[in-house]
Amino acid sequence: MSVGRAILLGFAAGAAVVLLLLGLSAGRRRRRGRPPELDIPEGMRPGPSDPDLEKPLFERHQFVSMAFILVMAGWLSFAVWVREPVNNRDDTRQMLVESVERGEAISKPGSEENQMGFNCERCHGPGLRGGQNFYNGSIVPVPDLTTVCGGEAYGHPLINSLDDVVETIAAGRTGTDMPSWSVRYAGAMNDHQIQDLVNYILDIQRVPPQRNVCLNPSEGAS
């Protein structure tokens, strides 16, 4: 065999080996590759796994819960902290209205319909506008309580402040026909009833606010 023919045979053998290796490599890659997908309809394909389904649902519930908490916190802040002063003011006004109504009932004669009555009107007249009373064998005038907060300028020289009104009702006036009404002075009214009566008296005042010594004690001192 000549040298040239031997070289050609060597090249042919080498090429054959290379082609064989390439064929084996391509076949191995095809076997390792992704198998072809079957043409399965969407409705017949397997659904997502439980973890894949539960995690998004859990995260969504967390988000909704957090949003609900934030909304409730904001609403409670408005309802409690912002509205509370208004509610307190309205409640105070309503309690004062009810106190005045009870005080009016206390000032009227007692009856089956008005069991709260202490009959202040017997001496002080209807609406507590003043009247007369029989005391120590003579008729004595009884002051008009609708002007009692006017102090000396309205014929009530001993009244210089609201405390004087309360003290007069509670302890009475020694040597006059005004008895004590507080249980602290052997009277019949408790502190709550006296406060209701005082609130009623304040409500029926016919004294201008600037001359009212119950509202402006300095007016009574001047």
mmCIF file of C-alpha atoms in Angstrom:
data_model
loop_
_atom_site.group_PDB
_atom_site.id
_atom_site.type_symbol
_atom_site.label_atom_id
_atom_site.label_comp_id
_atom_site.label_asym_id
_atom_site.label_seq_id
_atom_site.Cartn_x
_atom_site.Cartn_y
_atom_site.Cartn_z
ATOM 1 C CA MET A 1 0.000 0.000 0.000
ATOM 2 C CA SER A 2 1.294 3.363 -0.954
ATOM 3 C CA VAL A 3 1.787 6.209 1.493
ATOM 4 C CA GLY A 4 -0.938 8.328 -0.125
ATOM 5 C CA ARG A 5 -3.460 5.550 0.083
ATOM 6 C CA ALA A 6 -2.614 4.955 3.722
ATOM 7 C CA ILE A 7 -3.141 8.649 4.480
ATOM 8 C CA LEU A 8 -6.545 8.602 2.797
ATOM 9 C CA LEU A 9 -7.564 5.517 4.745
ATOM 10 C CA GLY A 10 -6.469 7.207 7.986
ATOM 11 C CA PHE A 11 -8.507 10.324 7.194
ATOM 12 C CA ALA A 12 -11.514 8.158 6.310
ATOM 13 C CA ALA A 13 -11.231 6.194 9.551
ATOM 14 C CA GLY A 14 -10.868 9.395 11.597
ATOM 15 C CA ALA A 15 -13.893 10.934 9.870
ATOM 16 C CA ALA A 16 -15.918 7.821 10.549
ATOM 17 C CA VAL A 17 -14.993 7.914 14.236
ATOM 18 C CA VAL A 18 -15.934 11.604 14.463
ATOM 19 C CA LEU A 19 -19.255 10.997 12.730
ATOM 20 C CA LEU A 20 -19.963 8.088 15.067
ATOM 21 C CA LEU A 21 -19.242 10.235 18.138
ATOM 22 C CA LEU A 22 -21.424 13.056 16.856
ATOM 23 C CA GLY A 23 -24.283 10.642 16.226
ATOM 24 C CA LEU A 24 -24.013 9.171 19.705
ATOM 25 C CA SER A 25 -23.963 12.674 21.286
ATOM 26 C CA ALA A 26 -27.036 13.847 19.330
ATOM 27 C CA GLY A 27 -28.968 10.745 20.323
ATOM 28 C CA ARG A 28 -28.079 11.227 23.989
ATOM 29 C CA ARG A 29 -29.233 14.886 23.881
ATOM 30 C CA ARG A 30 -32.569 13.880 22.354
ATOM 31 C CA ARG A 31 -33.102 11.294 25.058
ATOM 32 C CA ARG A 32 -32.355 13.918 27.791
ATOM 33 C CA GLY A 33 -34.609 16.591 26.287
ATOM 34 C CA ARG A 34 -38.188 17.475 27.359
ATOM 35 C CA PRO A 35 -40.693 14.939 26.170
ATOM 36 C CA PRO A 36 -43.237 16.321 23.726
ATOM 37 C CA GLU A 37 -46.464 17.594 25.317
ATOM 38 C CA LEU A 38 -49.579 15.678 24.685
ATOM 39 C CA ASP A 39 -52.453 17.506 23.064
ATOM 40 C CA ILE A 40 -54.756 17.342 26.138
ATOM 41 C CA PRO A 41 -57.775 19.724 26.366
ATOM 42 C CA GLU A 42 -57.581 22.428 29.043
ATOM 43 C CA GLY A 43 -60.501 21.038 31.014
ATOM 44 C CA MET A 44 -58.931 17.576 31.223
ATOM 45 C CA ARG A 45 -55.473 18.663 32.336
ATOM 46 C CA PRO A 46 -54.435 18.122 35.977
ATOM 47 C CA GLY A 47 -55.157 21.072 38.270
ATOM 48 C CA PRO A 48 -52.558 22.987 40.319
ATOM 49 C CA SER A 49 -51.212 21.337 43.437
ATOM 50 C CA ASP A 50 -52.603 22.142 46.890
ATOM 51 C CA PRO A 51 -49.617 24.341 47.882
ATOM 52 C CA ASP A 52 -49.992 26.333 44.649
ATOM 53 C CA LEU A 53 -53.684 26.863 45.385
ATOM 54 C CA GLU A 54 -53.434 27.573 49.129
ATOM 55 C CA LYS A 55 -50.609 30.111 49.136
ATOM 56 C CA PRO A 56 -52.300 32.761 46.937
ATOM 57 C CA LEU A 57 -55.562 32.275 48.839
ATOM 58 C CA PHE A 58 -53.785 32.614 52.186
ATOM 59 C CA GLU A 59 -51.976 35.769 51.061
ATOM 60 C CA ARG A 60 -55.231 37.264 49.776
ATOM 61 C CA HIS A 61 -56.948 36.582 53.095
ATOM 62 C CA GLN A 62 -54.054 38.229 54.909
ATOM 63 C CA PHE A 63 -54.376 41.331 52.741
ATOM 64 C CA VAL A 64 -58.159 41.549 53.238
ATOM 65 C CA SER A 65 -57.782 41.078 56.998
ATOM 66 C CA MET A 66 -55.155 43.803 57.217
ATOM 67 C CA ALA A 67 -57.319 46.184 55.192
ATOM 68 C CA PHE A 68 -60.307 45.424 57.454
ATOM 69 C CA ILE A 69 -58.236 46.094 60.586
ATOM 70 C CA LEU A 70 -57.047 49.433 59.209
ATOM 71 C CA VAL A 71 -60.595 50.476 58.289
ATOM 72 C CA MET A 72 -61.932 49.489 61.720
ATOM 73 C CA ALA A 73 -59.092 51.311 63.477
ATOM 74 C CA GLY A 74 -59.833 54.472 61.507
ATOM 75 C CA TRP A 75 -63.568 54.231 62.101
ATOM 76 C CA LEU A 76 -63.162 53.637 65.830
ATOM 77 C CA SER A 77 -60.752 56.566 66.058
ATOM 78 C CA PHE A 78 -63.341 58.818 64.447
ATOM 79 C CA ALA A 79 -66.255 57.426 66.443
ATOM 80 C CA VAL A 80 -64.547 57.487 69.829
ATOM 81 C CA TRP A 81 -61.922 60.247 69.783
ATOM 82 C CA VAL A 82 -63.468 62.680 67.319
ATOM 83 C CA ARG A 83 -67.151 62.227 68.199
ATOM 84 C CA GLU A 84 -66.737 61.719 71.944
ATOM 85 C CA PRO A 85 -66.589 65.454 72.846
ATOM 86 C CA VAL A 86 -69.757 66.040 70.820
ATOM 87 C CA ASN A 87 -71.468 63.074 72.462
ATOM 88 C CA ASN A 88 -70.438 64.306 75.908
ATOM 89 C CA ARG A 89 -71.800 67.773 75.141
ATOM 90 C CA ASP A 90 -75.109 66.376 73.886
ATOM 91 C CA ASP A 91 -75.388 64.048 76.886
ATOM 92 C CA THR A 92 -74.717 66.927 79.267
ATOM 93 C CA ARG A 93 -77.414 69.061 77.618
ATOM 94 C CA GLN A 94 -79.897 66.202 77.772
ATOM 95 C CA MET A 95 -79.131 65.520 81.441
ATOM 96 C CA LEU A 96 -79.611 69.223 82.212
ATOM 97 C CA VAL A 97 -82.981 69.234 80.442
ATOM 98 C CA GLU A 98 -84.077 66.195 82.451
ATOM 99 C CA SER A 99 -82.789 67.790 85.673
ATOM 100 C CA VAL A 100 -84.810 70.958 85.006
ATOM 101 C CA GLU A 101 -87.929 68.854 84.402
ATOM 102 C CA ARG A 102 -87.416 67.046 87.698
ATOM 103 C CA GLY A 103 -86.831 70.366 89.461
ATOM 104 C CA GLU A 104 -90.096 71.746 88.105
ATOM 105 C CA ALA A 105 -91.901 68.636 89.365
ATOM 106 C CA ILE A 106 -90.295 69.102 92.804
ATOM 107 C CA SER A 107 -91.520 72.705 92.996
ATOM 108 C CA LYS A 108 -95.135 71.689 92.370
ATOM 109 C CA PRO A 109 -97.585 70.147 94.835
ATOM 110 C CA GLY A 110 -97.233 66.434 95.417
ATOM 111 C CA SER A 111 -99.960 64.216 94.038
ATOM 112 C CA GLU A 112 -100.556 60.740 92.737
ATOM 113 C CA GLU A 113 -99.387 61.924 89.321
ATOM 114 C CA ASN A 114 -96.496 63.983 90.739
ATOM 115 C CA GLN A 115 -94.988 61.971 93.551
ATOM 116 C CA MET A 116 -91.807 64.074 93.403
ATOM 117 C CA GLY A 117 -93.578 67.272 94.455
ATOM 118 C CA PHE A 118 -92.495 69.197 97.576
ATOM 119 C CA ASN A 119 -94.924 72.065 96.884
ATOM 120 C CA CYS A 120 -92.531 75.008 96.808
ATOM 121 C CA GLU A 121 -95.346 76.850 95.008
ATOM 122 C CA ARG A 122 -97.426 76.896 98.195
ATOM 123 C CA CYS A 123 -95.283 79.766 99.489
ATOM 124 C CA HIS A 124 -93.468 81.057 96.391
ATOM 125 C CA GLY A 125 -96.547 81.055 94.192
ATOM 126 C CA PRO A 126 -97.207 79.490 90.778
ATOM 127 C CA GLY A 127 -94.045 79.309 88.736
ATOM 128 C CA LEU A 128 -92.150 80.491 91.877
ATOM 129 C CA ARG A 129 -92.951 84.109 90.987
ATOM 130 C CA GLY A 130 -93.487 85.126 94.587
ATOM 131 C CA GLY A 131 -96.422 84.999 97.000
ATOM 132 C CA GLN A 132 -97.418 85.238 100.641
ATOM 133 C CA ASN A 133 -97.219 83.005 103.683
ATOM 134 C CA PHE A 134 -98.696 83.030 107.167
ATOM 135 C CA TYR A 135 -95.863 83.046 109.715
ATOM 136 C CA ASN A 136 -95.879 83.851 113.451
ATOM 137 C CA GLY A 137 -99.410 85.178 113.330
ATOM 138 C CA SER A 138 -98.951 87.511 110.384
ATOM 139 C CA ILE A 139 -98.833 87.490 106.594
ATOM 140 C CA VAL A 140 -95.302 87.758 105.238
ATOM 141 C CA PRO A 141 -94.209 88.266 101.632
ATOM 142 C CA VAL A 142 -92.357 85.378 99.946
ATOM 143 C CA PRO A 143 -89.628 86.309 97.438
ATOM 144 C CA ASP A 144 -89.905 85.870 93.675
ATOM 145 C CA LEU A 145 -87.417 83.128 92.791
ATOM 146 C CA THR A 146 -87.432 83.999 89.084
ATOM 147 C CA THR A 147 -85.280 87.028 89.974
ATOM 148 C CA VAL A 148 -83.297 85.520 92.857
ATOM 149 C CA CYS A 149 -80.080 85.561 90.777
ATOM 150 C CA GLY A 150 -80.419 89.324 90.430
ATOM 151 C CA GLY A 151 -79.072 89.759 93.942
ATOM 152 C CA GLU A 152 -79.611 93.013 95.830
ATOM 153 C CA ALA A 153 -80.598 94.903 92.676
ATOM 154 C CA TYR A 154 -83.674 92.661 92.347
ATOM 155 C CA GLY A 155 -84.655 92.541 95.996
ATOM 156 C CA HIS A 156 -82.463 89.661 97.187
ATOM 157 C CA PRO A 157 -79.726 91.333 99.267
ATOM 158 C CA LEU A 158 -78.446 88.075 100.779
ATOM 159 C CA ILE A 159 -77.800 86.430 97.404
ATOM 160 C CA ASN A 160 -74.360 87.154 95.950
ATOM 161 C CA SER A 161 -73.625 83.861 94.180
ATOM 162 C CA LEU A 162 -75.101 80.511 93.246
ATOM 163 C CA ASP A 163 -73.722 79.042 96.462
ATOM 164 C CA ASP A 164 -76.005 81.384 98.420
ATOM 165 C CA VAL A 165 -79.026 80.028 96.547
ATOM 166 C CA VAL A 166 -78.015 76.429 97.266
ATOM 167 C CA GLU A 167 -77.254 77.169 100.921
ATOM 168 C CA THR A 168 -80.577 78.965 101.438
ATOM 169 C CA ILE A 169 -82.535 75.999 100.069
ATOM 170 C CA ALA A 170 -80.464 73.471 102.002
ATOM 171 C CA ALA A 171 -80.173 75.184 105.399
ATOM 172 C CA GLY A 172 -83.117 77.594 105.289
ATOM 173 C CA ARG A 173 -83.147 80.995 106.982
ATOM 174 C CA THR A 174 -83.171 81.140 110.771
ATOM 175 C CA GLY A 175 -85.942 83.362 112.146
ATOM 176 C CA THR A 176 -87.936 83.334 108.895
ATOM 177 C CA ASP A 177 -90.577 81.144 107.293
ATOM 178 C CA MET A 178 -87.917 79.521 105.042
ATOM 179 C CA PRO A 179 -87.255 76.026 106.483
ATOM 180 C CA SER A 180 -84.256 73.823 105.775
ATOM 181 C CA TRP A 181 -84.801 71.307 103.005
ATOM 182 C CA SER A 182 -81.579 69.296 102.987
ATOM 183 C CA VAL A 183 -81.363 66.004 104.872
ATOM 184 C CA ARG A 184 -78.115 67.401 106.266
ATOM 185 C CA TYR A 185 -80.207 69.946 108.173
ATOM 186 C CA ALA A 186 -83.102 67.624 109.092
ATOM 187 C CA GLY A 187 -84.890 68.442 105.855
ATOM 188 C CA ALA A 188 -86.563 66.164 103.333
ATOM 189 C CA MET A 189 -84.489 66.567 100.160
ATOM 190 C CA ASN A 190 -81.265 64.848 99.214
ATOM 191 C CA ASP A 191 -78.459 66.618 97.371
ATOM 192 C CA HIS A 192 -79.641 65.336 93.993
ATOM 193 C CA GLN A 193 -83.133 66.749 94.473
ATOM 194 C CA ILE A 194 -81.762 70.103 95.612
ATOM 195 C CA GLN A 195 -79.523 70.252 92.539
ATOM 196 C CA ASP A 196 -82.526 69.557 90.290
ATOM 197 C CA LEU A 197 -84.487 72.329 91.997
ATOM 198 C CA VAL A 198 -81.574 74.771 91.638
ATOM 199 C CA ASN A 199 -81.255 73.921 87.938
ATOM 200 C CA TYR A 200 -84.962 74.658 87.510
ATOM 201 C CA ILE A 201 -84.593 77.986 89.305
ATOM 202 C CA LEU A 202 -81.663 78.895 87.056
ATOM 203 C CA ASP A 203 -83.725 77.970 84.001
ATOM 204 C CA ILE A 204 -86.629 80.317 84.879
ATOM 205 C CA GLN A 205 -84.514 83.387 85.689
ATOM 206 C CA ARG A 206 -85.791 86.682 84.265
ATOM 207 C CA VAL A 207 -82.526 88.465 85.090
ATOM 208 C CA PRO A 208 -80.286 89.597 82.200
ATOM 209 C CA PRO A 209 -77.162 87.439 81.953
ATOM 210 C CA GLN A 210 -74.856 90.380 82.640
ATOM 211 C CA ARG A 211 -76.707 91.076 85.931
ATOM 212 C CA ASN A 212 -77.020 87.421 86.948
ATOM 213 C CA VAL A 213 -74.938 86.891 90.103
ATOM 214 C CA CYS A 214 -75.382 83.111 89.826
ATOM 215 C CA LEU A 215 -73.513 83.208 86.526
ATOM 216 C CA ASN A 216 -71.262 86.167 87.422
ATOM 217 C CA PRO A 217 -70.518 86.138 91.165
ATOM 218 C CA SER A 218 -68.497 89.336 90.796
ATOM 219 C CA GLU A 219 -71.739 91.193 90.019
ATOM 220 C CA GLY A 220 -73.056 90.309 93.451
ATOM 221 C CA ALA A 221 -69.878 91.407 95.183
ATOM 222 C CA SER A 222 -69.805 94.801 93.460
#
